[in-house]
Amino acid sequence: MCKTTSSLLAALVIAGSVFFPPARAEAIDAWGIAAQALGVLGAYHSALGAVLALGNDVSAQVQSQRQDLAENGRARNARDIELVDGIMERLVRDGDYVLRVNSLPFTWAVTDSPVFNAACYPTDYVTINRGLIRGLNSNVDELAAVLGHEMTHGIRQHSAHNYAQAAAQFYGMSFLNMNFGLMDWNKLNALVGYSVAKNVTLPTEYEADEGGFRIMTSAGFNPAAGRRRWRAWAISTILQRSGAR
């Protein structure tokens, strides 16, 4: 999971309701459309540059961890911390990957959150919840599969690229809706959200699966754990969506 991509998209939707009110333009010309196209391109590059800069900011990385631990608490089980530290150190040291020049070395922490989840921030800070460790029964190989997946999000800077593409899609469809009045704005927001999930987020999740598999196997972990990990993750997702406790 790329941390902050969904929250940033939500911010885009809110901003869009301010900057693009539900009114149809009176006149449309080629120059106006060209200007709007340049605006979409500008939104993409602006969003991409902003998040990439954040991802190369040491102070932002430190703040990511502080905020995460302030919200979720630091794990109190020394065995959990030792387990995750050992796995991450091994993945970072022995895994087959190359960080980009505008990326930071990985940092990580275990939180006291009971939620079955882990995530990588744009700053290459990886957060691992106590609930994930419990859900996978502290299985070293299955945890390595999850953490390799999250590392790949950071290595390939998925948060930055996903947010930039989401921004471009949102602004592009907003411009179209202003000009042509295609649909209700609430429906437009829902359509953009679906498009981003299907065409932006999902492909990067598959990419993170592949990259995580390579990292964990090159670091000497059992690759068969990946299949078991996804089964557990799928069950957890179904339960969360159904509202089960």
CSV table of C-alpha atoms in Angstrom, one decimal:
chain,number,residue,atom,x,y,z
A,1,MET,CA,0.0,0.0,0.0
A,2,CYS,CA,1.4,3.4,-1.0
A,3,LYS,CA,0.8,5.6,2.0
A,4,THR,CA,-1.0,9.0,1.4
A,5,THR,CA,-2.0,8.3,-2.2
A,6,SER,CA,-5.7,7.9,-1.2
A,7,SER,CA,-5.7,10.8,1.2
A,8,LEU,CA,-4.1,13.1,-1.3
A,9,LEU,CA,-6.7,12.0,-3.9
A,10,ALA,CA,-9.4,12.9,-1.4
A,11,ALA,CA,-7.8,16.3,-1.0
A,12,LEU,CA,-7.9,16.7,-4.8
A,13,VAL,CA,-11.6,16.0,-4.8
A,14,ILE,CA,-12.2,18.6,-2.1
A,15,ALA,CA,-10.1,21.1,-4.0
A,16,GLY,CA,-11.9,20.4,-7.2
A,17,SER,CA,-15.2,21.3,-5.7
A,18,VAL,CA,-13.7,24.7,-4.9
A,19,PHE,CA,-11.7,25.4,-8.1
A,20,PHE,CA,-14.2,23.8,-10.5
A,21,PRO,CA,-17.7,24.7,-9.5
A,22,PRO,CA,-20.6,22.8,-11.3
A,23,ALA,CA,-21.1,25.4,-14.0
A,24,ARG,CA,-20.8,24.9,-17.8
A,25,ALA,CA,-18.6,27.2,-19.8
A,26,GLU,CA,-20.4,29.5,-22.1
A,27,ALA,CA,-18.0,29.2,-25.0
A,28,ILE,CA,-15.3,26.7,-26.0
A,29,ASP,CA,-12.6,27.4,-28.5
A,30,ALA,CA,-9.4,25.6,-29.6
A,31,TRP,CA,-7.2,27.9,-27.6
A,32,GLY,CA,-9.1,27.3,-24.5
A,33,ILE,CA,-8.9,23.6,-24.9
A,34,ALA,CA,-5.2,23.8,-25.5
A,35,ALA,CA,-4.7,25.9,-22.4
A,36,GLN,CA,-6.6,23.4,-20.4
A,37,ALA,CA,-4.5,20.6,-21.8
A,38,LEU,CA,-1.4,22.4,-20.7
A,39,GLY,CA,-3.0,22.9,-17.3
A,40,VAL,CA,-3.4,19.2,-17.0
A,41,LEU,CA,0.2,18.6,-18.0
A,42,GLY,CA,1.3,21.3,-15.5
A,43,ALA,CA,-0.8,19.6,-12.7
A,44,TYR,CA,0.9,16.3,-13.4
A,45,HIS,CA,4.5,17.7,-13.3
A,46,SER,CA,3.7,19.9,-10.3
A,47,ALA,CA,2.3,17.1,-8.3
A,48,LEU,CA,5.1,14.7,-9.3
A,49,GLY,CA,7.8,17.2,-8.4
A,50,ALA,CA,6.3,18.0,-5.1
A,51,VAL,CA,6.0,14.4,-3.9
A,52,LEU,CA,9.4,13.5,-5.3
A,53,ALA,CA,11.0,16.4,-3.4
A,54,LEU,CA,9.2,15.2,-0.2
A,55,GLY,CA,10.6,11.8,-0.8
A,56,ASN,CA,14.1,13.1,-0.8
A,57,ASP,CA,13.8,15.2,2.4
A,58,VAL,CA,15.4,13.8,5.5
A,59,SER,CA,13.3,16.0,7.8
A,60,ALA,CA,10.1,14.8,6.1
A,61,GLN,CA,11.2,11.2,6.6
A,62,VAL,CA,11.8,11.8,10.3
A,63,GLN,CA,8.4,13.6,10.6
A,64,SER,CA,6.7,10.7,8.8
A,65,GLN,CA,7.8,8.4,11.6
A,66,ARG,CA,7.0,10.8,14.4
A,67,GLN,CA,3.5,11.4,13.0
A,68,ASP,CA,2.9,7.6,12.5
A,69,LEU,CA,4.0,6.7,16.0
A,70,ALA,CA,2.0,9.6,17.5
A,71,GLU,CA,-1.1,8.4,15.8
A,72,ASN,CA,-0.7,4.6,16.3
A,73,GLY,CA,1.7,4.3,19.2
A,74,ARG,CA,5.1,2.5,19.3
A,75,ALA,CA,4.9,-1.3,19.6
A,76,ARG,CA,5.5,-2.5,23.1
A,77,ASN,CA,6.4,-6.1,22.4
A,78,ALA,CA,10.2,-6.3,22.1
A,79,ARG,CA,10.0,-9.6,20.2
A,80,ASP,CA,7.9,-8.0,17.5
A,81,ILE,CA,10.4,-5.1,17.1
A,82,GLU,CA,13.3,-7.5,17.0
A,83,LEU,CA,11.6,-9.7,14.5
A,84,VAL,CA,10.8,-6.9,12.1
A,85,ASP,CA,14.2,-5.3,12.5
A,86,GLY,CA,15.9,-8.6,11.6
A,87,ILE,CA,13.7,-9.0,8.5
A,88,MET,CA,14.1,-5.4,7.3
A,89,GLU,CA,17.9,-5.4,7.9
A,90,ARG,CA,18.2,-8.5,5.8
A,91,LEU,CA,16.0,-7.2,3.0
A,92,VAL,CA,17.9,-3.9,2.9
A,93,ARG,CA,21.3,-5.5,3.1
A,94,ASP,CA,20.9,-8.6,0.8
A,95,GLY,CA,17.9,-7.8,-1.4
A,96,ASP,CA,18.3,-7.2,-5.1
A,97,TYR,CA,17.2,-3.6,-5.7
A,98,VAL,CA,18.7,-0.2,-6.5
A,99,LEU,CA,17.5,3.1,-4.9
A,100,ARG,CA,17.1,6.1,-7.2
A,101,VAL,CA,19.4,9.0,-6.7
A,102,ASN,CA,16.6,11.2,-5.4
A,103,SER,CA,15.4,8.6,-2.8
A,104,LEU,CA,16.4,8.1,0.9
A,105,PRO,CA,17.6,4.9,2.5
A,106,PHE,CA,14.8,3.0,4.2
A,107,THR,CA,13.7,3.5,7.8
A,108,TRP,CA,11.0,1.6,9.6
A,109,ALA,CA,9.1,1.2,12.8
A,110,VAL,CA,6.6,-1.2,14.3
A,111,THR,CA,3.4,0.5,15.6
A,112,ASP,CA,0.9,-0.7,18.2
A,113,SER,CA,-2.0,-0.6,15.8
A,114,PRO,CA,-4.2,-3.8,15.7
A,115,VAL,CA,-5.0,-3.2,12.0
A,116,PHE,CA,-3.7,-5.9,9.6
A,117,ASN,CA,-1.5,-3.6,7.5
A,118,ALA,CA,1.9,-2.2,6.5
A,119,ALA,CA,2.7,0.8,4.3
A,120,CYS,CA,5.5,2.7,2.7
A,121,TYR,CA,5.5,6.5,2.9
A,122,PRO,CA,6.8,8.7,0.0
A,123,THR,CA,9.8,9.3,2.2
A,124,ASP,CA,10.8,5.5,2.2
A,125,TYR,CA,9.6,5.2,5.8
A,126,VAL,CA,7.9,1.8,6.2
A,127,THR,CA,5.3,1.4,8.9
A,128,ILE,CA,4.4,-2.1,10.2
A,129,ASN,CA,1.4,-2.6,12.4
A,130,ARG,CA,1.3,-5.1,15.3
A,131,GLY,CA,-1.9,-6.4,13.8
A,132,LEU,CA,0.0,-7.5,10.7
A,133,ILE,CA,2.5,-9.5,12.7
A,134,ARG,CA,-0.2,-11.2,14.7
A,135,GLY,CA,-2.3,-11.9,11.6
A,136,LEU,CA,0.7,-13.6,10.0
A,137,ASN,CA,1.6,-15.5,13.2
A,138,SER,CA,5.0,-13.8,13.2
A,139,ASN,CA,6.0,-15.9,10.1
A,140,VAL,CA,9.3,-14.6,9.0
A,141,ASP,CA,8.9,-15.4,5.3
A,142,GLU,CA,5.3,-14.1,5.0
A,143,LEU,CA,6.4,-10.9,6.7
A,144,ALA,CA,9.3,-10.6,4.3
A,145,ALA,CA,6.9,-10.9,1.4
A,146,VAL,CA,4.9,-8.0,2.8
A,147,LEU,CA,7.9,-5.8,3.5
A,148,GLY,CA,9.5,-6.5,0.1
A,149,HIS,CA,6.2,-5.4,-1.5
A,150,GLU,CA,6.2,-2.2,0.5
A,151,MET,CA,9.9,-1.5,-0.2
A,152,THR,CA,9.1,-1.8,-3.9
A,153,HIS,CA,6.6,1.0,-3.6
A,154,GLY,CA,9.3,3.1,-2.2
A,155,ILE,CA,12.0,2.0,-4.7
A,156,ARG,CA,9.8,2.8,-7.7
A,157,GLN,CA,8.4,6.0,-6.1
A,158,HIS,CA,4.8,4.8,-6.6
A,159,SER,CA,3.3,7.4,-4.3
A,160,ALA,CA,4.7,10.3,-6.3
A,161,HIS,CA,3.7,8.8,-9.7
A,162,ASN,CA,0.3,7.6,-8.5
A,163,TYR,CA,-0.5,11.0,-7.1
A,164,ALA,CA,0.6,12.9,-10.2
A,165,GLN,CA,-1.5,10.6,-12.4
A,166,ALA,CA,-4.5,11.0,-10.1
A,167,ALA,CA,-4.1,14.8,-10.2
A,168,ALA,CA,-3.9,14.8,-14.0
A,169,GLN,CA,-7.0,12.6,-14.3
A,170,PHE,CA,-9.0,14.6,-11.9
A,171,TYR,CA,-8.1,18.0,-13.4
A,172,GLY,CA,-8.5,16.7,-17.0
A,173,MET,CA,-12.0,15.2,-16.4
A,174,SER,CA,-12.9,18.4,-14.4
A,175,PHE,CA,-12.0,20.6,-17.4
A,176,LEU,CA,-14.1,18.3,-19.7
A,177,ASN,CA,-17.1,18.5,-17.4
A,178,MET,CA,-16.8,22.3,-17.1
A,179,ASN,CA,-16.9,22.6,-20.9
A,180,PHE,CA,-19.4,19.9,-21.8
A,181,GLY,CA,-21.5,19.3,-18.7
A,182,LEU,CA,-21.1,15.6,-19.0
A,183,MET,CA,-22.4,14.5,-15.6
A,184,ASP,CA,-23.2,15.4,-12.1
A,185,TRP,CA,-20.1,16.4,-10.1
A,186,ASN,CA,-20.6,13.8,-7.4
A,187,LYS,CA,-20.7,11.1,-10.2
A,188,LEU,CA,-17.6,12.6,-11.7
A,189,ASN,CA,-15.7,12.3,-8.4
A,190,ALA,CA,-16.8,8.7,-8.1
A,191,LEU,CA,-15.7,8.0,-11.7
A,192,VAL,CA,-12.3,9.5,-11.1
A,193,GLY,CA,-11.9,7.5,-8.0
A,194,TYR,CA,-12.7,4.3,-9.8
A,195,SER,CA,-10.4,5.2,-12.7
A,196,VAL,CA,-7.5,5.9,-10.4
A,197,ALA,CA,-8.0,2.7,-8.5
A,198,LYS,CA,-8.2,0.6,-11.6
A,199,ASN,CA,-5.7,2.3,-13.9
A,200,VAL,CA,-3.2,3.8,-11.5
A,201,THR,CA,-3.2,2.1,-8.1
A,202,LEU,CA,-3.9,-1.5,-9.2
A,203,PRO,CA,-1.0,-1.8,-11.7
A,204,THR,CA,1.5,-0.5,-9.1
A,205,GLU,CA,0.2,-3.1,-6.7
A,206,TYR,CA,1.0,-5.8,-9.2
A,207,GLU,CA,4.4,-4.2,-9.8
A,208,ALA,CA,5.1,-4.2,-6.1
A,209,ASP,CA,4.2,-7.9,-5.9
A,210,GLU,CA,6.8,-8.7,-8.6
A,211,GLY,CA,9.5,-6.4,-7.1
A,212,GLY,CA,8.8,-7.7,-3.6
A,213,PHE,CA,9.2,-11.3,-4.8
A,214,ARG,CA,12.6,-10.5,-6.2
A,215,ILE,CA,13.7,-8.7,-3.1
A,216,MET,CA,12.7,-11.4,-0.7
A,217,THR,CA,14.0,-14.3,-2.7
A,218,SER,CA,17.4,-12.6,-3.3
A,219,ALA,CA,17.6,-12.0,0.4
A,220,GLY,CA,17.2,-15.7,1.0
A,221,PHE,CA,13.5,-15.9,2.2
A,222,ASN,CA,11.1,-18.6,1.1
A,223,PRO,CA,9.1,-17.3,-2.0
A,224,ALA,CA,6.2,-19.7,-1.3
A,225,ALA,CA,5.2,-17.5,1.6
A,226,GLY,CA,3.9,-14.9,-0.9
A,227,ARG,CA,0.9,-17.0,-1.8
A,228,ARG,CA,0.0,-17.6,1.8
A,229,ARG,CA,0.4,-13.9,2.6
A,230,TRP,CA,-2.0,-12.8,-0.2
A,231,ARG,CA,-4.6,-15.4,1.0
A,232,ALA,CA,-4.5,-13.9,4.5
A,233,TRP,CA,-4.6,-10.3,3.1
A,234,ALA,CA,-7.6,-11.1,1.0
A,235,ILE,CA,-9.5,-12.6,3.9
A,236,SER,CA,-8.7,-9.5,6.0
A,237,THR,CA,-9.9,-7.2,3.2
A,238,ILE,CA,-13.2,-9.0,2.8
A,239,LEU,CA,-13.8,-8.9,6.6
A,240,GLN,CA,-13.0,-5.2,6.8
A,241,ARG,CA,-15.3,-4.3,3.8
A,242,SER,CA,-18.1,-6.4,5.3
A,243,GLY,CA,-17.8,-4.6,8.6
A,244,ALA,CA,-17.0,-7.8,10.5
A,245,ARG,CA,-15.0,-7.5,13.7
